[in-house]
mmCIF file of C-alpha atoms in Angstrom:
data_model
loop_
_atom_site.group_PDB
_atom_site.id
_atom_site.type_symbol
_atom_site.label_atom_id
_atom_site.label_comp_id
_atom_site.label_asym_id
_atom_site.label_seq_id
_atom_site.Cartn_x
_atom_site.Cartn_y
_atom_site.Cartn_z
ATOM 1 C CA MET U 1 -59.749 90.606 -9.589
ATOM 2 C CA PRO U 2 -59.789 89.774 -6.140
ATOM 3 C CA TRP U 3 -57.744 87.489 -5.119
ATOM 4 C CA GLY U 4 -59.760 84.368 -4.056
ATOM 5 C CA LEU U 5 -60.800 84.785 -7.935
ATOM 6 C CA ARG U 6 -57.258 84.600 -8.633
ATOM 7 C CA LEU U 7 -56.286 82.032 -6.756
ATOM 8 C CA ARG U 8 -58.857 79.428 -8.812
ATOM 9 C CA GLU U 9 -57.745 80.854 -11.717
ATOM 10 C CA TRP U 10 -54.778 79.259 -11.229
ATOM 11 C CA VAL U 11 -55.650 76.741 -9.656
ATOM 12 C CA LEU U 12 -57.562 75.601 -12.578
ATOM 13 C CA ALA U 13 -54.685 76.344 -15.081
ATOM 14 C CA TYR U 14 -51.976 74.432 -13.415
ATOM 15 C CA LEU U 15 -54.794 71.719 -12.577
ATOM 16 C CA PRO U 16 -52.861 68.817 -14.746
ATOM 17 C CA LEU U 17 -49.799 70.058 -14.226
ATOM 18 C CA LEU U 18 -49.576 69.318 -10.142
ATOM 19 C CA LEU U 19 -51.876 66.328 -10.498
ATOM 20 C CA MET U 20 -48.904 65.183 -13.646
ATOM 21 C CA ALA U 21 -46.407 65.531 -11.075
ATOM 22 C CA LEU U 22 -48.463 63.660 -8.367
ATOM 23 C CA LEU U 23 -48.455 60.760 -10.589
ATOM 24 C CA ALA U 24 -44.919 61.062 -10.756
ATOM 25 C CA LEU U 25 -44.139 61.202 -7.911
ATOM 26 C CA ALA U 26 -46.218 57.494 -7.230
ATOM 27 C CA THR U 27 -44.591 56.051 -9.908
ATOM 28 C CA TRP U 28 -41.040 56.625 -8.568
ATOM 29 C CA TRP U 29 -42.107 55.635 -5.260
ATOM 30 C CA LEU U 30 -43.660 52.768 -6.738
ATOM 31 C CA VAL U 31 -40.373 51.503 -8.773
ATOM 32 C CA LYS U 32 -38.442 51.934 -5.792
ATOM 33 C CA ASN U 33 -40.096 49.976 -3.119
ATOM 34 C CA THR U 34 -40.229 47.162 -5.678
ATOM 35 C CA PRO U 35 -38.470 44.562 -5.006
ATOM 36 C CA ILE U 36 -35.607 43.502 -7.576
ATOM 37 C CA VAL U 37 -36.544 40.171 -8.562
ATOM 38 C CA SER U 38 -33.150 38.101 -8.490
ATOM 39 C CA ALA U 39 -31.770 37.227 -11.977
ATOM 40 C CA PRO U 40 -33.630 33.736 -13.288
ATOM 41 C CA GLY U 41 -30.929 31.279 -11.435
ATOM 42 C CA SER U 42 -27.555 32.576 -13.154
ATOM 43 C CA GLU U 43 -25.674 34.154 -9.519
ATOM 44 C CA ARG U 44 -26.564 31.200 -7.401
ATOM 45 C CA PRO U 45 -23.754 28.788 -7.582
ATOM 46 C CA LEU U 46 -24.746 25.742 -9.615
ATOM 47 C CA ARG U 47 -25.585 23.380 -6.233
ATOM 48 C CA HIS U 48 -23.398 19.799 -6.801
ATOM 49 C CA GLU U 49 -27.152 18.158 -7.508
ATOM 50 C CA PRO U 50 -28.328 16.330 -10.206
ATOM 51 C CA ASP U 51 -30.240 17.841 -12.524
ATOM 52 C CA TYR U 52 -31.467 14.605 -14.520
ATOM 53 C CA THR U 53 -31.608 10.930 -13.186
ATOM 54 C CA MET U 54 -32.726 7.546 -14.800
ATOM 55 C CA GLN U 55 -33.951 4.459 -12.765
ATOM 56 C CA GLY U 56 -32.779 1.172 -14.434
ATOM 57 C CA PHE U 57 -32.098 2.769 -17.837
ATOM 58 C CA THR U 58 -30.662 1.287 -21.146
ATOM 59 C CA LEU U 59 -28.570 4.242 -22.765
ATOM 60 C CA GLN U 60 -27.280 3.581 -26.437
ATOM 61 C CA ARG U 61 -25.226 5.473 -28.675
ATOM 62 C CA PHE U 62 -24.907 4.903 -32.186
ATOM 63 C CA THR U 63 -22.488 6.344 -35.320
ATOM 64 C CA PRO U 64 -23.299 8.201 -37.766
ATOM 65 C CA THR U 65 -23.430 5.605 -39.744
ATOM 66 C CA GLY U 66 -25.886 3.936 -37.310
ATOM 67 C CA ALA U 67 -24.325 1.354 -36.147
ATOM 68 C CA LEU U 68 -24.417 0.886 -32.413
ATOM 69 C CA ARG U 69 -21.208 2.615 -31.089
ATOM 70 C CA VAL U 70 -21.966 2.541 -26.812
ATOM 71 C CA GLN U 71 -24.807 0.830 -24.849
ATOM 72 C CA ILE U 72 -24.760 1.396 -20.787
ATOM 73 C CA GLU U 73 -27.273 0.009 -18.879
ATOM 74 C CA GLY U 74 -28.089 0.803 -15.301
ATOM 75 C CA THR U 75 -29.836 0.656 -12.062
ATOM 76 C CA GLN U 76 -29.544 4.438 -11.587
ATOM 77 C CA MET U 77 -28.104 7.545 -13.287
ATOM 78 C CA ARG U 78 -27.390 11.084 -11.624
ATOM 79 C CA HIS U 79 -26.071 13.612 -14.551
ATOM 80 C CA TYR U 80 -24.632 16.574 -12.437
ATOM 81 C CA PRO U 81 -24.821 19.941 -14.374
ATOM 82 C CA ASP U 82 -22.075 21.865 -12.140
ATOM 83 C CA THR U 83 -19.314 19.213 -13.315
ATOM 84 C CA ASP U 84 -21.322 18.143 -16.588
ATOM 85 C CA THR U 85 -20.916 14.381 -15.259
ATOM 86 C CA PHE U 86 -22.623 11.174 -14.718
ATOM 87 C CA GLU U 87 -22.559 8.430 -11.772
ATOM 88 C CA ILE U 88 -24.125 5.497 -12.454
ATOM 89 C CA ASP U 89 -24.988 2.723 -10.064
ATOM 90 C CA GLU U 90 -24.592 -1.391 -10.886
ATOM 91 C CA VAL U 91 -23.197 -0.196 -14.316
ATOM 92 C CA ARG U 92 -22.734 -2.454 -17.197
ATOM 93 C CA VAL U 93 -21.203 -0.984 -20.333
ATOM 94 C CA ARG U 94 -20.621 -2.159 -23.780
ATOM 95 C CA SER U 95 -18.461 -0.656 -26.332
ATOM 96 C CA LEU U 96 -18.248 -1.727 -30.055
ATOM 97 C CA GLY U 97 -15.034 -0.871 -31.516
ATOM 98 C CA GLU U 98 -14.938 -0.370 -35.525
ATOM 99 C CA ASP U 99 -11.678 -2.671 -36.216
ATOM 100 C CA GLY U 100 -14.923 -4.922 -34.234
ATOM 101 C CA SER U 101 -13.391 -5.552 -30.926
ATOM 102 C CA VAL U 102 -15.678 -5.439 -28.074
ATOM 103 C CA ILE U 103 -15.307 -4.110 -24.781
ATOM 104 C CA ARG U 104 -17.499 -4.930 -21.640
ATOM 105 C CA ALA U 105 -17.170 -3.433 -18.373
ATOM 106 C CA ARG U 106 -19.065 -3.510 -15.243
ATOM 107 C CA ALA U 107 -18.840 -2.081 -11.650
ATOM 108 C CA GLN U 108 -21.093 -1.120 -8.521
ATOM 109 C CA ARG U 109 -20.777 2.939 -9.583
ATOM 110 C CA ALA U 110 -19.308 4.350 -12.248
ATOM 111 C CA LEU U 111 -18.301 7.894 -13.001
ATOM 112 C CA SER U 112 -17.803 9.438 -16.543
ATOM 113 C CA ASP U 113 -17.817 12.300 -18.462
ATOM 114 C CA GLY U 114 -20.301 14.409 -19.891
ATOM 115 C CA LYS U 115 -18.840 12.885 -23.788
ATOM 116 C CA GLY U 116 -18.109 9.481 -21.778
ATOM 117 C CA THR U 117 -15.243 9.177 -23.111
ATOM 118 C CA HIS U 118 -13.263 8.967 -19.598
ATOM 119 C CA VAL U 119 -15.302 6.041 -17.104
ATOM 120 C CA GLN U 120 -14.460 5.461 -14.003
ATOM 121 C CA LEU U 121 -15.467 2.584 -12.266
ATOM 122 C CA LEU U 122 -15.188 2.022 -8.846
ATOM 123 C CA GLY U 123 -16.302 -0.911 -6.635
ATOM 124 C CA GLY U 124 -16.031 -4.599 -7.837
ATOM 125 C CA ALA U 125 -14.924 -3.326 -11.727
ATOM 126 C CA GLN U 126 -14.671 -5.959 -14.529
ATOM 127 C CA VAL U 127 -13.369 -4.883 -18.151
ATOM 128 C CA VAL U 128 -13.583 -7.515 -20.917
ATOM 129 C CA ARG U 129 -11.355 -6.797 -24.386
ATOM 130 C CA GLU U 130 -11.942 -9.074 -26.993
ATOM 131 C CA THR U 131 -10.414 -8.028 -30.040
ATOM 132 C CA ARG U 132 -10.768 -9.891 -33.291
ATOM 133 C CA ASP U 133 -7.413 -11.154 -33.937
ATOM 134 C CA GLY U 134 -7.933 -14.620 -32.465
ATOM 135 C CA GLN U 135 -5.628 -13.888 -29.644
ATOM 136 C CA PRO U 136 -8.535 -14.900 -26.365
ATOM 137 C CA PRO U 137 -9.509 -11.956 -24.230
ATOM 138 C CA VAL U 138 -8.466 -10.031 -21.832
ATOM 139 C CA GLU U 139 -10.151 -8.930 -18.567
ATOM 140 C CA PHE U 140 -8.476 -6.426 -16.026
ATOM 141 C CA ARG U 141 -10.069 -6.806 -11.809
ATOM 142 C CA SER U 142 -9.491 -3.971 -9.356
ATOM 143 C CA GLU U 143 -11.916 -2.226 -7.304
ATOM 144 C CA PHE U 144 -10.737 1.225 -9.419
ATOM 145 C CA LEU U 145 -10.135 0.997 -13.206
ATOM 146 C CA GLN U 146 -10.610 3.739 -15.251
ATOM 147 C CA VAL U 147 -10.831 3.753 -18.465
ATOM 148 C CA PHE U 148 -10.257 5.833 -21.480
ATOM 149 C CA LEU U 149 -12.489 4.845 -24.342
ATOM 150 C CA ASP U 150 -11.377 7.195 -27.203
ATOM 151 C CA THR U 151 -6.855 6.417 -26.696
ATOM 152 C CA GLU U 152 -8.335 3.130 -25.609
ATOM 153 C CA ARG U 153 -6.337 2.663 -22.706
ATOM 154 C CA VAL U 154 -6.790 1.037 -18.956
ATOM 155 C CA GLN U 155 -5.108 2.510 -16.113
ATOM 156 C CA THR U 156 -4.990 2.023 -12.111
ATOM 157 C CA ASP U 157 -3.226 2.688 -9.206
ATOM 158 C CA GLN U 158 -4.764 -0.235 -7.090
ATOM 159 C CA PRO U 159 -3.872 -3.752 -7.223
ATOM 160 C CA VAL U 160 -5.575 -5.059 -9.925
ATOM 161 C CA GLN U 161 -5.345 -9.053 -12.023
ATOM 162 C CA MET U 162 -4.888 -9.433 -15.043
ATOM 163 C CA LEU U 163 -6.217 -12.704 -16.593
ATOM 164 C CA GLN U 164 -5.941 -14.078 -20.256
ATOM 165 C CA ALA U 165 -6.921 -18.265 -21.051
ATOM 166 C CA GLY U 166 -5.212 -19.126 -17.933
ATOM 167 C CA ASN U 167 -2.653 -16.930 -17.166
ATOM 168 C CA ASP U 168 -3.654 -15.127 -14.013
ATOM 169 C CA MET U 169 -1.191 -11.974 -13.180
ATOM 170 C CA ARG U 170 -1.791 -9.789 -9.948
ATOM 171 C CA ALA U 171 0.373 -6.333 -9.546
ATOM 172 C CA ALA U 172 -0.161 -3.032 -7.472
ATOM 173 C CA GLY U 173 -0.737 -0.961 -10.290
ATOM 174 C CA LEU U 174 -1.697 -0.976 -14.135
ATOM 175 C CA ASP U 175 -1.298 0.957 -17.577
ATOM 176 C CA TYR U 176 -2.788 -0.773 -20.511
ATOM 177 C CA ASP U 177 -2.931 1.129 -23.882
ATOM 178 C CA HIS U 178 -5.220 -1.545 -26.510
ATOM 179 C CA ARG U 179 -3.301 0.767 -29.365
ATOM 180 C CA SER U 180 0.516 -1.222 -28.265
ATOM 181 C CA ARG U 181 -1.134 -3.889 -26.605
ATOM 182 C CA VAL U 182 1.317 -3.581 -24.033
ATOM 183 C CA ALA U 183 0.844 -3.519 -20.483
ATOM 184 C CA GLN U 184 2.377 -1.882 -17.973
ATOM 185 C CA LEU U 185 2.639 -3.627 -14.215
ATOM 186 C CA LYS U 186 3.666 -1.420 -11.076
ATOM 187 C CA GLY U 187 5.263 -3.994 -8.870
ATOM 188 C CA PRO U 188 5.178 -6.277 -6.921
ATOM 189 C CA VAL U 189 4.025 -8.772 -9.627
ATOM 190 C CA LYS U 190 2.707 -12.082 -8.817
ATOM 191 C CA ALA U 191 2.216 -14.424 -11.900
ATOM 192 C CA ARG U 192 0.440 -17.699 -12.456
ATOM 193 C CA LEU U 193 0.682 -18.857 -15.451
ATOM 194 C CA ASP U 194 -0.716 -22.690 -17.040
ATOM 195 C CA PRO U 195 1.707 -25.707 -18.276
ATOM 196 C CA PRO U 196 3.078 -25.884 -21.138
ATOM 197 C CA GLY U 197 0.637 -27.385 -23.544
ATOM 198 C CA ARG U 198 -2.448 -27.942 -21.852
ATOM 199 C CA ARG U 199 -4.574 -25.122 -22.475
ATOM 200 C CA ARG U 200 -7.487 -24.410 -20.107
ATOM 201 C CA ASP M 1 11.197 -34.596 -11.920
ATOM 202 C CA LYS M 2 8.684 -35.296 -14.531
ATOM 203 C CA ALA M 3 6.010 -34.450 -12.850
ATOM 204 C CA ASP M 4 6.935 -30.547 -13.244
ATOM 205 C CA ARG M 5 6.174 -30.411 -16.617
ATOM 206 C CA ASN M 6 2.633 -30.126 -16.121
ATOM 207 C CA GLN M 7 2.753 -27.836 -12.855
ATOM 208 C CA PRO M 8 1.496 -23.957 -13.408
ATOM 209 C CA LEU M 9 4.168 -21.883 -13.608
ATOM 210 C CA VAL M 10 4.166 -18.916 -10.663
ATOM 211 C CA ILE M 11 6.049 -15.786 -11.380
ATOM 212 C CA GLU M 12 7.231 -13.403 -8.459
ATOM 213 C CA ALA M 13 8.791 -10.650 -9.008
ATOM 214 C CA ASN M 14 8.604 -6.708 -7.273
ATOM 215 C CA LYS M 15 9.701 -4.439 -9.296
ATOM 216 C CA PRO M 16 7.417 -3.265 -12.475
ATOM 217 C CA GLY M 17 7.126 -5.297 -15.371
ATOM 218 C CA THR M 18 5.623 -5.278 -19.049
ATOM 219 C CA VAL M 19 3.150 -7.739 -20.637
ATOM 220 C CA ASP M 20 3.338 -7.476 -24.368
ATOM 221 C CA MET M 21 0.298 -9.193 -26.358
ATOM 222 C CA GLN M 22 1.070 -8.799 -29.608
ATOM 223 C CA LYS M 23 4.576 -10.193 -29.509
ATOM 224 C CA GLN M 24 3.335 -12.339 -26.313
ATOM 225 C CA LEU M 25 5.980 -11.170 -24.360
ATOM 226 C CA VAL M 26 5.826 -11.390 -20.291
ATOM 227 C CA VAL M 27 9.011 -9.192 -18.936
ATOM 228 C CA PHE M 28 9.517 -9.421 -15.212
ATOM 229 C CA ASN M 29 11.894 -7.370 -13.117
ATOM 230 C CA GLY M 30 13.863 -7.109 -9.905
ATOM 231 C CA ASP M 31 14.779 -10.466 -8.582
ATOM 232 C CA VAL M 32 12.430 -12.752 -9.658
ATOM 233 C CA VAL M 33 11.987 -16.275 -8.788
ATOM 234 C CA VAL M 34 9.775 -18.558 -11.114
ATOM 235 C CA THR M 35 8.422 -21.668 -9.943
ATOM 236 C CA GLN M 36 6.947 -24.651 -11.711
ATOM 237 C CA GLY M 37 6.612 -27.564 -9.157
ATOM 238 C CA THR M 38 10.338 -28.360 -7.472
ATOM 239 C CA MET M 39 11.944 -26.671 -10.445
ATOM 240 C CA ARG M 40 12.719 -22.485 -9.433
ATOM 241 C CA ILE M 41 14.958 -20.160 -11.083
ATOM 242 C CA LYS M 42 16.186 -17.028 -10.187
ATOM 243 C CA ALA M 43 17.035 -14.367 -11.780
ATOM 244 C CA GLU M 44 17.155 -10.422 -11.413
ATOM 245 C CA ARG M 45 14.624 -10.154 -15.081
ATOM 246 C CA MET M 46 12.848 -12.935 -16.708
ATOM 247 C CA GLU M 47 11.311 -12.841 -19.679
ATOM 248 C CA LEU M 48 8.711 -15.707 -20.916
ATOM 249 C CA ARG M 49 7.699 -15.379 -24.564
ATOM 250 C CA GLU M 50 4.782 -17.756 -25.528
ATOM 251 C CA VAL M 51 5.639 -19.505 -28.786
ATOM 252 C CA GLY M 52 2.653 -21.364 -30.157
ATOM 253 C CA GLU M 53 0.546 -24.787 -28.101
ATOM 254 C CA GLY M 54 1.301 -23.665 -24.753
ATOM 255 C CA HIS M 55 4.883 -24.009 -24.880
ATOM 256 C CA ARG M 56 7.337 -20.880 -23.561
ATOM 257 C CA THR M 57 10.811 -20.217 -23.979
ATOM 258 C CA ALA M 58 12.240 -18.470 -20.810
ATOM 259 C CA THR M 59 15.460 -16.103 -20.680
ATOM 260 C CA ALA M 60 17.024 -15.652 -16.942
ATOM 261 C CA LEU M 61 18.868 -12.804 -16.501
ATOM 262 C CA GLY M 62 21.005 -11.834 -13.579
ATOM 263 C CA VAL M 63 22.888 -8.577 -12.835
ATOM 264 C CA PRO M 64 26.927 -8.231 -12.571
ATOM 265 C CA GLY M 65 27.070 -9.438 -8.927
ATOM 266 C CA THR M 66 24.459 -11.469 -8.820
ATOM 267 C CA GLN M 67 24.214 -14.534 -11.743
ATOM 268 C CA ALA M 68 20.501 -16.412 -12.565
ATOM 269 C CA THR M 69 20.329 -19.679 -10.452
ATOM 270 C CA PHE M 70 18.135 -22.759 -11.252
ATOM 271 C CA ARG M 71 17.639 -25.264 -8.876
ATOM 272 C CA GLN M 72 15.511 -29.021 -9.557
ATOM 273 C CA LYS M 73 14.624 -31.947 -7.579
ATOM 274 C CA ARG M 74 16.004 -35.165 -9.900
ATOM 275 C CA GLU M 75 12.846 -37.943 -10.936
ATOM 276 C CA GLY M 76 12.733 -39.950 -8.181
ATOM 277 C CA LEU M 77 15.489 -39.816 -6.595
ATOM 278 C CA ASP M 78 16.722 -37.382 -3.216
ATOM 279 C CA GLU M 79 19.305 -35.035 -5.318
ATOM 280 C CA TYR M 80 19.009 -32.138 -6.541
ATOM 281 C CA ILE M 81 20.983 -30.371 -9.114
ATOM 282 C CA GLU M 82 21.488 -26.312 -8.510
ATOM 283 C CA GLY M 83 23.094 -24.205 -11.698
ATOM 284 C CA THR M 84 24.174 -20.500 -11.810
ATOM 285 C CA ALA M 85 25.140 -18.531 -14.873
ATOM 286 C CA ASP M 86 25.502 -15.014 -16.251
ATOM 287 C CA ARG M 87 22.251 -15.835 -18.162
ATOM 288 C CA ILE M 88 19.997 -19.184 -17.998
ATOM 289 C CA ASP M 89 17.677 -19.987 -21.574
ATOM 290 C CA TYR M 90 14.741 -22.769 -20.810
ATOM 291 C CA ASP M 91 12.450 -24.328 -23.494
ATOM 292 C CA SER M 92 9.886 -25.848 -22.740
ATOM 293 C CA ARG M 93 8.898 -27.925 -25.776
ATOM 294 C CA SER M 94 12.003 -28.919 -26.553
ATOM 295 C CA ASP M 95 12.845 -29.423 -22.098
ATOM 296 C CA LEU M 96 16.088 -27.787 -22.384
ATOM 297 C CA LEU M 97 18.034 -25.941 -19.699
ATOM 298 C CA LYS M 98 21.308 -23.760 -21.587
ATOM 299 C CA LEU M 99 23.037 -22.089 -18.672
ATOM 300 C CA THR M 100 25.422 -19.401 -20.611
ATOM 301 C CA GLY M 101 28.216 -17.260 -19.002
ATOM 302 C CA ASN M 102 30.666 -18.822 -16.569
ATOM 303 C CA ALA M 103 28.096 -21.278 -15.469
ATOM 304 C CA HIS M 104 28.472 -24.537 -12.883
ATOM 305 C CA VAL M 105 25.974 -26.859 -12.344
ATOM 306 C CA ARG M 106 26.276 -28.741 -8.752
ATOM 307 C CA ARG M 107 24.658 -32.268 -8.347
ATOM 308 C CA LEU M 108 23.556 -32.237 -4.965
ATOM 309 C CA ARG M 109 23.033 -35.297 -2.636
ATOM 310 C CA GLY M 110 21.125 -34.141 0.522
ATOM 311 C CA SER M 111 23.278 -31.692 1.194
ATOM 312 C CA THR M 112 26.715 -33.004 0.238
ATOM 313 C CA VAL M 113 28.030 -31.846 -3.637
ATOM 314 C CA ALA M 114 28.462 -34.389 -5.466
ATOM 315 C CA ASP M 115 29.288 -34.002 -9.044
ATOM 316 C CA GLU M 116 30.146 -30.224 -10.055
ATOM 317 C CA ILE M 117 30.529 -28.933 -13.589
ATOM 318 C CA THR M 118 32.211 -25.233 -14.640
ATOM 319 C CA GLY M 119 32.578 -24.232 -18.500
ATOM 320 C CA ASN M 120 31.319 -20.939 -20.098
ATOM 321 C CA LEU M 121 27.948 -23.242 -21.229
ATOM 322 C CA ILE M 122 26.437 -26.095 -19.553
ATOM 323 C CA THR M 123 23.253 -27.804 -21.773
ATOM 324 C CA TYR M 124 20.753 -29.490 -19.642
ATOM 325 C CA ASP M 125 18.204 -32.023 -20.914
ATOM 326 C CA ASN M 126 15.308 -31.961 -18.841
ATOM 327 C CA ARG M 127 14.030 -35.011 -20.536
ATOM 328 C CA ALA M 128 17.122 -37.293 -20.667
ATOM 329 C CA GLU M 129 18.282 -35.448 -17.385
ATOM 330 C CA LEU M 130 21.792 -35.494 -19.260
ATOM 331 C CA PHE M 131 24.615 -32.183 -19.250
ATOM 332 C CA SER M 132 26.821 -31.305 -21.111
ATOM 333 C CA VAL M 133 28.995 -28.857 -20.744
ATOM 334 C CA ALA M 134 30.981 -26.543 -23.419
ATOM 335 C CA GLY M 135 33.849 -24.245 -22.791
ATOM 336 C CA ASP M 136 34.132 -21.428 -25.276
ATOM 337 C CA ASN M 137 37.234 -21.138 -27.009
ATOM 338 C CA ALA M 138 38.113 -17.838 -27.613
ATOM 339 C CA SER M 139 39.488 -17.252 -25.085
ATOM 340 C CA GLY M 140 40.329 -20.900 -24.269
ATOM 341 C CA GLY M 141 38.100 -21.900 -22.161
ATOM 342 C CA ARG M 142 38.853 -25.157 -19.826
ATOM 343 C CA VAL M 143 35.935 -27.133 -18.612
ATOM 344 C CA ARG M 144 36.383 -28.318 -14.724
ATOM 345 C CA ALA M 145 34.119 -31.568 -14.038
ATOM 346 C CA VAL M 146 34.546 -33.149 -10.576
ATOM 347 C CA LEU M 147 32.669 -36.603 -9.997
ATOM 348 C CA THR M 148 32.258 -38.093 -7.212
ATOM 349 C CA PRO M 149 30.985 -42.081 -7.118
ATOM 350 C CA PRO M 150 27.546 -42.661 -5.329
ATOM 351 C CA PRO M 151 28.698 -43.376 -2.023
ATOM 352 C CA SER M 152 27.524 -47.064 -2.294
ATOM 353 C CA ALA M 153 29.941 -48.266 -4.828
ATOM 354 C CA SER M 154 32.735 -46.625 -2.622
ATOM 355 C CA GLY M 155 32.078 -49.059 0.213
ATOM 356 C CA PRO M 156 32.291 -47.284 4.342
ATOM 357 C CA ALA M 157 32.929 -43.345 3.215
ATOM 358 C CA ARG M 158 36.118 -41.710 4.582
#
């Protein structure tokens, strides 16, 4: 059989195989050159940017029994996913304790952790604690106040003013534990108490 | 003097202090100075207790070496009462001042010492401006009082 015929014979027999080989080559080339789509956002370091913000908001948190526990208002709130913290401008907080005690706090800016148990108030911070056992309310004023809602403590290392029914005390720092109702004042301390017998 | 009673109490101290709202007790430390009108008490440690209706008791404690001191102007006279003791107690309700622990009380006319009383316990009734002094009989405490007549009575002074 002449070699031309044998060649054609051979080509016809192996044509499908050749085509398949060509195709395999093409797909291999395709896989090689397609750009790797970066994994969706996981490796990228989280930038300290808010993932959601709220304007002129009121946020309320309730106990399982449905009673209002915490109400937070402010002009703007930003939530930062990387540190899971909230930043609130012009904040006003009202927290109701089981024993009926009320904590009201306000400041120009507040930083709070995700669960809202550790709140740092910055700029004209004021915390007022009212209790139901007949004691007059206590008010703390400072440029920086740390409020720990779960352990009921108010702390600051900045100059602070503590007011209670006509008694005005100023100190260089404060650590108030509401459970024991004891405030440790860092010296120097200056107090101005109402004269006896005259309640303002 | 009398006007002191309704003056605000101003207290300064430079060491850490504590405020216990449960016991209505305020403690100041570190050369504490309490002023109320013309009255002034200095001590190393001061405890102030609210005893209801706005009245307070104050306990001023000196430390070995520096006693607590008290100074007040007398009503309508250019005279001052000065006292030092290991411990000074003041009760605003009874307006009574108790100086205990080698107490000295001097009455000063201007800068000269008119009377001087020493003893273990001196109580000064602010309202009646009355002193009473007691030695502590445990150590056979003696009481010493040096009283000088007012200058007008003794004619031209020496």
